[in-house]
Tab-separated table of C-alpha atoms in Angstrom:
chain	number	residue	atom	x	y	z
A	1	UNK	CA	99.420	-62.139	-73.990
A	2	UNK	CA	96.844	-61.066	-71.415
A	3	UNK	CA	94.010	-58.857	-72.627
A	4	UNK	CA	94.488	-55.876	-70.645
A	5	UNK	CA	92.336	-53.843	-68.610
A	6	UNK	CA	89.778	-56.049	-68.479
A	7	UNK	CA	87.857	-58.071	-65.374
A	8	UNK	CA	87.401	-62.010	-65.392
A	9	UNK	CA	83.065	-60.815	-66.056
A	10	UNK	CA	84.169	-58.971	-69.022
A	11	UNK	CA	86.567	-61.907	-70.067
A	12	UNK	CA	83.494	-64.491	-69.492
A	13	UNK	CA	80.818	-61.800	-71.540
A	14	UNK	CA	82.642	-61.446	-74.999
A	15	UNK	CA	83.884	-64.523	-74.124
A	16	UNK	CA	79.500	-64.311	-73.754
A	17	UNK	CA	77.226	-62.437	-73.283
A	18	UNK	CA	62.661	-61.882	-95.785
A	19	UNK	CA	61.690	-60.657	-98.968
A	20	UNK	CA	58.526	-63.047	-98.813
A	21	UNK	CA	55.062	-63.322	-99.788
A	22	UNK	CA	53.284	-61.006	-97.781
A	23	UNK	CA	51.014	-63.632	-96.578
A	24	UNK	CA	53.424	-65.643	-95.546
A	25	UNK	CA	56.437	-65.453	-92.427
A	26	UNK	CA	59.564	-66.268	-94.303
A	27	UNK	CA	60.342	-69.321	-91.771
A	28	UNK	CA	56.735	-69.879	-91.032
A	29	UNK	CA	55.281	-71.252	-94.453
A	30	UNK	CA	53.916	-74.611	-93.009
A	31	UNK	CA	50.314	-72.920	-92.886
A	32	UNK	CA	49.842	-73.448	-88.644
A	33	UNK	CA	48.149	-70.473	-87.477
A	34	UNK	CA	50.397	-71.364	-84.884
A	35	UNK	CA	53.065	-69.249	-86.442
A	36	UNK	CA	51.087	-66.485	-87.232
A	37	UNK	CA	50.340	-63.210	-85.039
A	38	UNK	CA	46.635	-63.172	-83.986
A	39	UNK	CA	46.868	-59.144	-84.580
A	40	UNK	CA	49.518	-57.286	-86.739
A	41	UNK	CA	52.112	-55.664	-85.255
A	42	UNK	CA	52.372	-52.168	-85.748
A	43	UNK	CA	55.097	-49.948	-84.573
A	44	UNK	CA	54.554	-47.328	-82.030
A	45	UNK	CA	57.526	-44.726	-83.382
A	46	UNK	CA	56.710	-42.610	-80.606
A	47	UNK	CA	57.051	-45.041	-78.206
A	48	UNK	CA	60.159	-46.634	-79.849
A	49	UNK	CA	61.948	-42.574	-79.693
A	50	UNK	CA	60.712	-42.198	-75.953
A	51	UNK	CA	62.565	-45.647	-74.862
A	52	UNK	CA	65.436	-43.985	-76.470
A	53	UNK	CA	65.769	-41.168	-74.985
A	54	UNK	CA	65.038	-42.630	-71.468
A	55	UNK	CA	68.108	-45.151	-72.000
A	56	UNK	CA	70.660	-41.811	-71.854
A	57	UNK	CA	68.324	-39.725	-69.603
A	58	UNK	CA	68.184	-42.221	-67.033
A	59	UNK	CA	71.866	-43.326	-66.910
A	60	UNK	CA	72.058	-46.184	-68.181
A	61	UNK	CA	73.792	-45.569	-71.451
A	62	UNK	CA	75.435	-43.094	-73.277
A	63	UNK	CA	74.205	-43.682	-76.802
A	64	UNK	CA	71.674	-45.463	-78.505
A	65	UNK	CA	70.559	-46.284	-81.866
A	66	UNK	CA	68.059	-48.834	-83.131
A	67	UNK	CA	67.174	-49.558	-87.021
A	68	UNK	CA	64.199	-52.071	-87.853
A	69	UNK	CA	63.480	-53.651	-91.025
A	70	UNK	CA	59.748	-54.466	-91.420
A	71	UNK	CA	56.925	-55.848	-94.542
A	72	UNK	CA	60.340	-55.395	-96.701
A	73	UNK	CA	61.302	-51.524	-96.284
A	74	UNK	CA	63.148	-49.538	-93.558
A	75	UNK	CA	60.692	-49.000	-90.952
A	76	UNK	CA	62.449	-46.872	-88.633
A	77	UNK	CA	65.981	-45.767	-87.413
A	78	UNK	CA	66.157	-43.946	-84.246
A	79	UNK	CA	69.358	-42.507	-81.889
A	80	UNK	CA	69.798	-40.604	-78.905
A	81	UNK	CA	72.768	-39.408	-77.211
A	82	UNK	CA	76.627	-40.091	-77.652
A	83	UNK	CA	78.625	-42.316	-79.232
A	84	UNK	CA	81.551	-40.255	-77.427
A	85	UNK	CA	80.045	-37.855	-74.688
A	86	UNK	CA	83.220	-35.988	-73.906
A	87	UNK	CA	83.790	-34.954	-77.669
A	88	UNK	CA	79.780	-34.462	-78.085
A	89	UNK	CA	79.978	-36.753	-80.951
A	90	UNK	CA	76.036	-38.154	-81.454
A	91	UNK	CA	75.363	-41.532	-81.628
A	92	UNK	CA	74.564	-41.802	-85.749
A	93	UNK	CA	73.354	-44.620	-88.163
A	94	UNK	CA	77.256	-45.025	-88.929
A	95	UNK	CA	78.555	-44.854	-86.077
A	96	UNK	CA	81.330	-48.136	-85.717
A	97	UNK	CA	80.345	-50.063	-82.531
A	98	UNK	CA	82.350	-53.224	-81.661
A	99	UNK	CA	79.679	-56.483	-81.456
A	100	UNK	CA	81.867	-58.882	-79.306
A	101	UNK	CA	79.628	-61.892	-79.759
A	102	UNK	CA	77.259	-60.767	-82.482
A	103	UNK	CA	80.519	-62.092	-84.663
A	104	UNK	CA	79.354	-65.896	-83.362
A	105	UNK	CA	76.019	-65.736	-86.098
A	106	UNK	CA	78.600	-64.292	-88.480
A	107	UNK	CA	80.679	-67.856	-88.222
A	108	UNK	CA	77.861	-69.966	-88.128
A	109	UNK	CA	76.721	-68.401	-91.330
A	110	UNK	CA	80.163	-68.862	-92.833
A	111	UNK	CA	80.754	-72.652	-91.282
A	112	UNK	CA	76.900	-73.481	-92.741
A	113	UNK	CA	77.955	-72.562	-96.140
A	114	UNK	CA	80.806	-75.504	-95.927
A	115	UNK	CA	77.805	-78.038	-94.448
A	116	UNK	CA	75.989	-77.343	-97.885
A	117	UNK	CA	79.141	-77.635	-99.561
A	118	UNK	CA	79.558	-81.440	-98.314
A	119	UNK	CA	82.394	-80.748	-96.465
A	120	UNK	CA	81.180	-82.343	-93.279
A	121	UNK	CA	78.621	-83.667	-90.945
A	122	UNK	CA	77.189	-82.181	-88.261
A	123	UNK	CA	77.147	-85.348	-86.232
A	124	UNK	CA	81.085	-85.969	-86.809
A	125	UNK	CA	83.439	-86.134	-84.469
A	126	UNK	CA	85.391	-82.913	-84.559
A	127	UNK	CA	88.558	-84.335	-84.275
A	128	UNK	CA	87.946	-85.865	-88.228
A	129	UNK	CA	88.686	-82.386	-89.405
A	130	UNK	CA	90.302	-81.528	-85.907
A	131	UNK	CA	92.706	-84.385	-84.939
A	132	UNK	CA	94.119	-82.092	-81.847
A	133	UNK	CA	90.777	-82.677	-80.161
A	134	UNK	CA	90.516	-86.691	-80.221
A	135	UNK	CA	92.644	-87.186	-77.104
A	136	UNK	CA	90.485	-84.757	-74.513
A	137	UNK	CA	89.691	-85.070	-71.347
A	138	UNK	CA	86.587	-84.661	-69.447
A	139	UNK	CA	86.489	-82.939	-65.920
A	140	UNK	CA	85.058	-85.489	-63.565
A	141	UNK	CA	85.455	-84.135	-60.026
A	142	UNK	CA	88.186	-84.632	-57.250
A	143	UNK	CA	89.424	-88.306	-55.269
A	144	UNK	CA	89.383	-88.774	-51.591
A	145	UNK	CA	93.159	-86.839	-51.536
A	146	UNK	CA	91.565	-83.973	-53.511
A	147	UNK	CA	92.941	-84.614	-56.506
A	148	UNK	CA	91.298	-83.785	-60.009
A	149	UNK	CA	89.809	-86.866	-61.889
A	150	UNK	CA	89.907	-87.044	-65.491
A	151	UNK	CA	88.981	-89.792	-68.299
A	152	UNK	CA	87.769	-89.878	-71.520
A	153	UNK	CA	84.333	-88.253	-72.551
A	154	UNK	CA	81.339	-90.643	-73.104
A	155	UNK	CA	81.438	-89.667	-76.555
A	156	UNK	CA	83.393	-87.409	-78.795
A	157	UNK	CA	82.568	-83.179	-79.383
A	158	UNK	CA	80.341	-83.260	-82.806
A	159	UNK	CA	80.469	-80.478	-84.789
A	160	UNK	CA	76.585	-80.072	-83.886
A	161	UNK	CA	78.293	-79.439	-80.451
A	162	UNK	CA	80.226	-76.478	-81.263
A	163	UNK	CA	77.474	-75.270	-82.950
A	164	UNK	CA	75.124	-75.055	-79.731
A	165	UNK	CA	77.015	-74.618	-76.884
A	166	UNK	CA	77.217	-78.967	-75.780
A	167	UNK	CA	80.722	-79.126	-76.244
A	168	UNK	CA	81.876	-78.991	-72.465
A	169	UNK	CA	84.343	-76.320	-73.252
A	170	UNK	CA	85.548	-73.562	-70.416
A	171	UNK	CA	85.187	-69.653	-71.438
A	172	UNK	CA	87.492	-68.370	-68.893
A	173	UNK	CA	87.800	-68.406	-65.344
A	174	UNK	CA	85.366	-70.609	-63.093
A	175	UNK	CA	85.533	-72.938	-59.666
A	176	UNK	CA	87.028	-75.957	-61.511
A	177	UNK	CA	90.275	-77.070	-62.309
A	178	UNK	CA	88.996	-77.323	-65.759
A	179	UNK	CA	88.606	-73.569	-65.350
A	180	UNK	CA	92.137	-72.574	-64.055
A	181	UNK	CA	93.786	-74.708	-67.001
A	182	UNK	CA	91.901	-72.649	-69.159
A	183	UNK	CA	92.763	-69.604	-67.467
A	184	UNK	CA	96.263	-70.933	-67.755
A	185	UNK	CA	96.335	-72.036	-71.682
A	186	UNK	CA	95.288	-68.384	-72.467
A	187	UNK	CA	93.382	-69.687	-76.116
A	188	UNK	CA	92.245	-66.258	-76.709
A	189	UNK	CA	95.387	-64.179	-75.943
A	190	UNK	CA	95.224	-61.833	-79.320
A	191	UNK	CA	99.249	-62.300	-79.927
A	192	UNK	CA	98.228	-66.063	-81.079
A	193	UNK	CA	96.255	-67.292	-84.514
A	194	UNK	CA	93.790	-70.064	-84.493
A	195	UNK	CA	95.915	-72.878	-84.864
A	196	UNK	CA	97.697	-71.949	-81.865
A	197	UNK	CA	94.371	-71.402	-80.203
A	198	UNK	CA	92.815	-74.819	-81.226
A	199	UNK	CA	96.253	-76.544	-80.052
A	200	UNK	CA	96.433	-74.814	-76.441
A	201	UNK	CA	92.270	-75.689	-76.509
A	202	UNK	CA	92.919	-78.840	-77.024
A	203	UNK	CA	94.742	-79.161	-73.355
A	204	UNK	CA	92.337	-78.011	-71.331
A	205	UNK	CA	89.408	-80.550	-70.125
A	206	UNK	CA	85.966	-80.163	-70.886
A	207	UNK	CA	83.760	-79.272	-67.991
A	208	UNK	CA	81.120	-82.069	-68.868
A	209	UNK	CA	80.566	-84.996	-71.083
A	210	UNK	CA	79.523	-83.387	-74.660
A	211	UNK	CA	76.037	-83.047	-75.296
A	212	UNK	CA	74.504	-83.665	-71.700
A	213	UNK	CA	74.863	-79.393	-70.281
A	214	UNK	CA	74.414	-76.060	-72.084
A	215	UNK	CA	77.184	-73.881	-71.205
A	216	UNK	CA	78.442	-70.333	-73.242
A	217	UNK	CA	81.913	-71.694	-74.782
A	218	UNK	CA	84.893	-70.872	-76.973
A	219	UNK	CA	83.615	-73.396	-79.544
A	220	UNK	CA	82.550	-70.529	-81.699
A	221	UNK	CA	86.042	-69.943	-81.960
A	222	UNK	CA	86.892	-73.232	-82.751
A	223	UNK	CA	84.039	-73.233	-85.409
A	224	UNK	CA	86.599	-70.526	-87.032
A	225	UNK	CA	89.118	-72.521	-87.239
A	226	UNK	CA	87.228	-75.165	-88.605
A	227	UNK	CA	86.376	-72.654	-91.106
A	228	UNK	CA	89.579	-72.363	-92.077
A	229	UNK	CA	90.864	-75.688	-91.956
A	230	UNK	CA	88.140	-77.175	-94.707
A	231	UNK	CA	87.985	-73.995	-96.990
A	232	UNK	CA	91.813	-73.604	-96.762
A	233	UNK	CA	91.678	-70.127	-96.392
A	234	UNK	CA	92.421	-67.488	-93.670
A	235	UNK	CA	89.218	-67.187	-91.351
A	236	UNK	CA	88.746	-63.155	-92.251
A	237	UNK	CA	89.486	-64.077	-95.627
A	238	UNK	CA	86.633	-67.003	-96.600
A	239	UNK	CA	84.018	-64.691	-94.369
A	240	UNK	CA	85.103	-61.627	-96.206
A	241	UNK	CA	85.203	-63.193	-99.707
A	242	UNK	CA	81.566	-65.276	-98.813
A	243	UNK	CA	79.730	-63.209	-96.657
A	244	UNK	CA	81.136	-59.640	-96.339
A	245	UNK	CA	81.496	-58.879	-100.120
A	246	UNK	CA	78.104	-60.928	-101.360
A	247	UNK	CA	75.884	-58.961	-99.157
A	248	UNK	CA	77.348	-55.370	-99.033
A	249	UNK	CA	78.328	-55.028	-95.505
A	250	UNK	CA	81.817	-52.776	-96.751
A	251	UNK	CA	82.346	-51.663	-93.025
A	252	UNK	CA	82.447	-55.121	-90.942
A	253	UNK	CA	86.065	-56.151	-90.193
A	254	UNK	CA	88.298	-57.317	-87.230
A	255	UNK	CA	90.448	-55.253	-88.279
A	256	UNK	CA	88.754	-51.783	-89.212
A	257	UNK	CA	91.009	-49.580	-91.493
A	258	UNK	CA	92.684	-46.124	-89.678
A	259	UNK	CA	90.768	-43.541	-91.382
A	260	UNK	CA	87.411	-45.313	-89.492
A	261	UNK	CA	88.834	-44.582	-86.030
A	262	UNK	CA	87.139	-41.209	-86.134
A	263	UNK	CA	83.729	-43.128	-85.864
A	264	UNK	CA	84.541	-45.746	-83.618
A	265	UNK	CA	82.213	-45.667	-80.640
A	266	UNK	CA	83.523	-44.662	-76.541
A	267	UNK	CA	82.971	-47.974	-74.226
A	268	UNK	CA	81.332	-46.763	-71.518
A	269	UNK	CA	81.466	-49.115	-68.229
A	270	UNK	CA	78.698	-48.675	-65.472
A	271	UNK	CA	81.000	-47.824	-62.111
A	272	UNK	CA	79.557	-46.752	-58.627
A	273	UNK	CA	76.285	-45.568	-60.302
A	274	UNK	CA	78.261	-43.770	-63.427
A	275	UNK	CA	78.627	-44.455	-66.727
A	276	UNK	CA	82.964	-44.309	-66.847
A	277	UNK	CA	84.400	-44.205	-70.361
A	278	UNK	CA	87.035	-47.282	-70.459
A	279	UNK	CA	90.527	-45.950	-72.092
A	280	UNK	CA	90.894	-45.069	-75.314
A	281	UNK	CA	93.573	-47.600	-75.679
A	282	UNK	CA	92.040	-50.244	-74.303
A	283	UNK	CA	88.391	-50.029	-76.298
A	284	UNK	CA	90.721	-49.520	-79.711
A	285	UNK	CA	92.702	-52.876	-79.119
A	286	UNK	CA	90.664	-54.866	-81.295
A	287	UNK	CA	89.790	-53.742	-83.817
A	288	UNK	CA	92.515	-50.831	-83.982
A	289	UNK	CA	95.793	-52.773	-83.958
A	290	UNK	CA	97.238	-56.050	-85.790
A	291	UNK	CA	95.960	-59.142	-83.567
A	292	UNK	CA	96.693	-62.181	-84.848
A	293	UNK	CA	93.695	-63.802	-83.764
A	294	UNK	CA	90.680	-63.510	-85.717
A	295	UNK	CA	88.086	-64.780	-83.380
A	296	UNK	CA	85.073	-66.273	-84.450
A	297	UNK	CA	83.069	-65.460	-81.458
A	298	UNK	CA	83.801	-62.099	-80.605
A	299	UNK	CA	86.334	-59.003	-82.361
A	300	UNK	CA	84.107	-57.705	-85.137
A	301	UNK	CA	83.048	-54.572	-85.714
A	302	UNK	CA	79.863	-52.547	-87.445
A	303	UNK	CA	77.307	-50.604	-88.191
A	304	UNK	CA	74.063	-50.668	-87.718
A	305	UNK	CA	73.529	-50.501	-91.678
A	306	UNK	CA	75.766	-53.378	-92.146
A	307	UNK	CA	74.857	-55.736	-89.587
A	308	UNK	CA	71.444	-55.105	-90.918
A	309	UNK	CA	72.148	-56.505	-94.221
A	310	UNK	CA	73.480	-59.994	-92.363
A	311	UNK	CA	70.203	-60.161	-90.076
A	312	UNK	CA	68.193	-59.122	-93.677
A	313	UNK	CA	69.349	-62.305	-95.633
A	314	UNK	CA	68.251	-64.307	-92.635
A	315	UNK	CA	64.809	-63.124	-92.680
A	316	UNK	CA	64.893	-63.280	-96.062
A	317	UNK	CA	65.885	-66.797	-95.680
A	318	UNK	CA	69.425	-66.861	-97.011
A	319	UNK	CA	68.869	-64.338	-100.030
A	320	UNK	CA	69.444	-60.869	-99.981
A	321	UNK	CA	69.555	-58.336	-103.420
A	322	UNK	CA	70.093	-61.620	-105.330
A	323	UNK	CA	73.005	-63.011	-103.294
A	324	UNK	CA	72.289	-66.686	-101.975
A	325	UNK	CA	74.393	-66.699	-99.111
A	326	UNK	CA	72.568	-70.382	-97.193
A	327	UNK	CA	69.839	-72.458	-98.543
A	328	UNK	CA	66.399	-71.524	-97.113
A	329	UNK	CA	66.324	-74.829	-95.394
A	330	UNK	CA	69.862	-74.244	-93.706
A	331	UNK	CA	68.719	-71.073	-92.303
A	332	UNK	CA	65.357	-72.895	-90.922
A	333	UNK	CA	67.952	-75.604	-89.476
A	334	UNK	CA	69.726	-72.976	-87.869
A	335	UNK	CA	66.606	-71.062	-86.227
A	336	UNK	CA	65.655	-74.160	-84.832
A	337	UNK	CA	66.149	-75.176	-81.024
A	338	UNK	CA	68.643	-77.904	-81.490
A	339	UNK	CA	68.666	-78.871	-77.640
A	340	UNK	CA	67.660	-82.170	-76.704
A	341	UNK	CA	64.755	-81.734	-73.502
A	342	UNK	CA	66.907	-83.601	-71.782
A	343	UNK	CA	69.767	-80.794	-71.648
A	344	UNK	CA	68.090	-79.211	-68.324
A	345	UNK	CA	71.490	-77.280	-66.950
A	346	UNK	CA	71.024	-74.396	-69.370
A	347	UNK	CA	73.469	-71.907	-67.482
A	348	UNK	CA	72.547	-68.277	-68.265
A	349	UNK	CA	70.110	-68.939	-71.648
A	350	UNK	CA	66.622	-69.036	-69.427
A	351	UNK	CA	67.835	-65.373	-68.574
A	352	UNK	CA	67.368	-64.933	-72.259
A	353	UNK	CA	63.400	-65.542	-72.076
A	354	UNK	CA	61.501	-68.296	-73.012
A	355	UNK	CA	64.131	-69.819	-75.392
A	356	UNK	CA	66.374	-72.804	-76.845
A	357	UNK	CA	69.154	-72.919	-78.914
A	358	UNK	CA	69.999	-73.339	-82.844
A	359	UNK	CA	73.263	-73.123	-84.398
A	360	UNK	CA	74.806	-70.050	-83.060
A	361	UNK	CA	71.345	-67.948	-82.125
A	362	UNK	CA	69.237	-68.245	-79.218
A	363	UNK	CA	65.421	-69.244	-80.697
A	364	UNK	CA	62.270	-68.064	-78.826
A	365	UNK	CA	59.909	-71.658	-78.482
A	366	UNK	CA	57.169	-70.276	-76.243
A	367	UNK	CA	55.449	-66.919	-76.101
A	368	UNK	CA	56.495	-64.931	-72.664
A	369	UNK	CA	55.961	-66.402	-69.183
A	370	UNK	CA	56.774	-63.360	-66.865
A	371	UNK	CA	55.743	-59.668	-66.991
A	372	UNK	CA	59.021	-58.874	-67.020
A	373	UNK	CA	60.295	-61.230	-69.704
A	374	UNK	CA	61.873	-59.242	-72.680
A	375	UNK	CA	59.183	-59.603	-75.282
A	376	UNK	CA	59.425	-61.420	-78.612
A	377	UNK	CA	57.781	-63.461	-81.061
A	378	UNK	CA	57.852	-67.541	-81.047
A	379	UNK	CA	59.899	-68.273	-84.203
A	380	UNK	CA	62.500	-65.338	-83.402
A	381	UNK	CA	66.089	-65.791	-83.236
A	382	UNK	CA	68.625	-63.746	-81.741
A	383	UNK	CA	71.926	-62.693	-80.285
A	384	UNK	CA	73.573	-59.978	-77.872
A	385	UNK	CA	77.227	-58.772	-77.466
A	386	UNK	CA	79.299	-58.150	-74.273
A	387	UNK	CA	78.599	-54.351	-74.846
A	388	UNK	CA	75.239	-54.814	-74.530
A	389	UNK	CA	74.497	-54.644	-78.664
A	390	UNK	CA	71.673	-57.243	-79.625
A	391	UNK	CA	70.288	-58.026	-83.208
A	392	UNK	CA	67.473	-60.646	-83.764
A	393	UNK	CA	65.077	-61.314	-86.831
A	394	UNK	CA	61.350	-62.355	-86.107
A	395	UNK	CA	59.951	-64.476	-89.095
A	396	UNK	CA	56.258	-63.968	-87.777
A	397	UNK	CA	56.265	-60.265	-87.646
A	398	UNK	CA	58.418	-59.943	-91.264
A	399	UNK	CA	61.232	-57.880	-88.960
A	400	UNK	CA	64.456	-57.764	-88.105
A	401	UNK	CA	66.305	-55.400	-85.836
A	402	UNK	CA	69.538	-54.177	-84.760
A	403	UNK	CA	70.154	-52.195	-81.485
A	404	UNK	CA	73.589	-50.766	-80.901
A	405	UNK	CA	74.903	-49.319	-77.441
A	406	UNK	CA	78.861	-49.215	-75.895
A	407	UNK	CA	78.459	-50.313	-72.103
A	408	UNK	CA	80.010	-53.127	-70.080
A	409	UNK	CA	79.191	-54.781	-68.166
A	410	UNK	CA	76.237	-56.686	-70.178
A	411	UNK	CA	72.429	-54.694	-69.492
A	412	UNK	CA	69.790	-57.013	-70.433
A	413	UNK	CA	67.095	-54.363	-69.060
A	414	UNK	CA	68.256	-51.827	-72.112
A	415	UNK	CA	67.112	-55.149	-74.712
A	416	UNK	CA	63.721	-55.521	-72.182
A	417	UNK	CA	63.147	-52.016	-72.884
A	418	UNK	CA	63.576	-51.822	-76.740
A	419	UNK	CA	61.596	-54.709	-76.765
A	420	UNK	CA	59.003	-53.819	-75.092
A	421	UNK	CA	59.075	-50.269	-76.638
A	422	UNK	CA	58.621	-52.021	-80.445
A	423	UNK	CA	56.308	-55.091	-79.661
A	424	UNK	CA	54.415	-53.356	-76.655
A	425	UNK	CA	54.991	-54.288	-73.038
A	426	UNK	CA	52.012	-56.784	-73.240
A	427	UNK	CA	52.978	-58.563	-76.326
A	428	UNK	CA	52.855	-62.307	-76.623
A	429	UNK	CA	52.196	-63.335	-80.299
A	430	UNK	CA	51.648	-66.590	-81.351
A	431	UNK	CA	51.203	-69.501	-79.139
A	432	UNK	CA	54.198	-71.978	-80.796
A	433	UNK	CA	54.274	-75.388	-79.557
């Protein structure tokens, strides 16, 4: 099944785009004053309300909301304008926004817990858990007739590989053959379940030799259905019964129950110069109707409340209101930039700031370079969604924050903006490495 009503950008975008000692950052606790702010920050509210309001007065979106959690309280929630404009519904605190690929730190989380559990190795070859993948091909270019060439990879996918975007995978349509196999297995039509997925994956060649490129993949996906293939239970199921239920987030699902439709959030897509609202049909198809995939890199839904409590436990470092959801250490392993420096081909990630990447979250290694860098602290990790939606957690500040908006396609200068409205356009913070 195609997804309807939906261009090959969107396709490629979902498909995409601490409760500690004071003293103390809660990922930070080596003592370098390298990890530490030279000057606390303190939130300009004003500031925060004005960037706001200029998000829906200028155009670019038709609601807003931000919460931040700072120095272990609530230390501000803010809205303006609609979560649906034509039935002047306001954008509120529980309003249900779809994440797209805010789900991917959701499966991390959920795969990590099975890593402390013994169940595998990061450096194993996927196909030990995965045989489907053993016999895949690598992409390597055309002969003299124009013909594709294919062999076997240099080395097998890891499971670190799915973890950071070095598998090789495709995410939809692209000027490869590689690509237009992909294109033509259809892994994430929505009428299929992850088996099905990982088996028509398992077809398509990789683009590049694992762990030599970064490039934005299904292997999120596939981390789902690794998921589900060591814990023996349905994907939704193990991250509902391990993270959903432990930390309180009640209103995060694929598949949202009826009686939330009322506060399910317009999409709004950006169309000669106007904000168009996409059919209700269409933006309901996710979460609104019985798919039988449960992806693990896009489909959720929440609200800002509940995502909160996720991005809480990971500044808290794994803990929140006595649940121990990862290790401390597993959550440092995870904020860590896992790519080798000689991984140069980064794709779209340097558009992300000054940044690597862990296990499922980009991670901010050097303070901004450019003016107009989105602003952040060294330490921080982070990730968007398709519909613009963007959460990260910043260790050396003791804050996390979750910023929800509906509009395609992806608008990086609504995250600059928040950014810059919370830290201050001149921010830098600590110097890192």
């Amino acid at each position: 099944m195609k997804i309807p009503n939906l261009t090959r950008r969107d396709i490629l975008q979902w498909l995409a785009p601490a409760i500690v000692s004071p003293a103390l950052p809660a990922l930070a606790q080596s003592g370098s004053s390298r990890d530490v702010p030279a000057e606390p920050l303190n939130l300009d509210l004003k500031r925060i309300e004005s960037a706001l309001s200029g998000m829906v007065d200028d155009g670019r979106a038709a609601g807003v909301s931000v919460l931040i959690w700072k120095d272990n309280r609530e230390a501000y929630f803010g809205s303006a304008g609609y979560a649906d404009r034509e039935g002047g519904r306001r954008m509120t605190r529980d309003t249900i926004a779809q994440i797209y690929s805010m789900t991917k730190p959701v499966t991390g989380v959920a795969l990590m817990q099975l890593w402390e559990q013994g169940k595998f190795g990061l450096d194993d070859p996927l196909y030990r858990y995965l045989p489907e993948f053993e016999a895949i091909q690598v992409y390597a270019g055309k002969d003299s007739a124009g013909s594709p060439i294919y062999r076997a990879p240099t080395r097998p996918i890891s499971v670190r590989d799915i973890m950071r975007h070095t598998a090789g995978f495709a995410y939809g349509a692209g000027n490869t053959p590689a690509h237009d196999a992909f294109v033509k297995a259809d892994p994430m039509a929505l009428d299929i379940d992850l088996a099905e997925m990982g088996k028509r994956l398992a077809k398509v060649p990789l683009l590049f030799d694992p762990g030599t490129r970064w490039s934005y993949s299904i292997a999120v996906d596939v981390q789902a259905l690794l998921v589900q293939t060591l814990s023996g239970q349905k994907f939704a199921d193990y991250v509902r019964q391990h993270v959903f239920e432990p930390l309180g987030m009640r209103e995060t699902a694929w598949r949202e129950p009826d009686e939330r439709l009322p506060r399910l959030a317009a999409l709004y897509r950006k169309s000669e110069g106007k904000l168009v609202r996409d059919a209700d049909a269409n933006t309901r198809r996710l979460n609104f109707q019985g798919n039988r995939l449960t992806g693990g890199g896009f489909g959720l839904a929440s609200t800002l409340d509940d995502y909160m409590r996720l991005a809480r436990m990971l500044l808290n470092r794994g803990e929140l209101d006595g649940a121990r959801i990862l290790k401390p250490s597993t959550v440092k392993l995870m904020a860590t930039d896992q790519l080798d420096p000689r991984i140069t081909d980064r794709g779209f990630l340097p558009g992300k700031g000054s940044v690597g990447f862990g296990m499922d979250f980009a991670v901010r290694v050097s303070q901004p370079q450019k003016p107009a860098e989105s602003r952040g602290a060294v330490g921080e990790f982070f990730w968007d969604g398709a519909a613009s939606t963007l959460f990260w957690v910043d260790p050396a500040n003791r804050m996390a924050a979750v910023f929800f908006t509906q509009k395609m396609p992806f608008d990086g200068t609504l995250h600059r903006d928040i950014r810059a409205a919370i830290y201050g356009p001149e921010f830098l913070g600590p110097r890192g490495d």
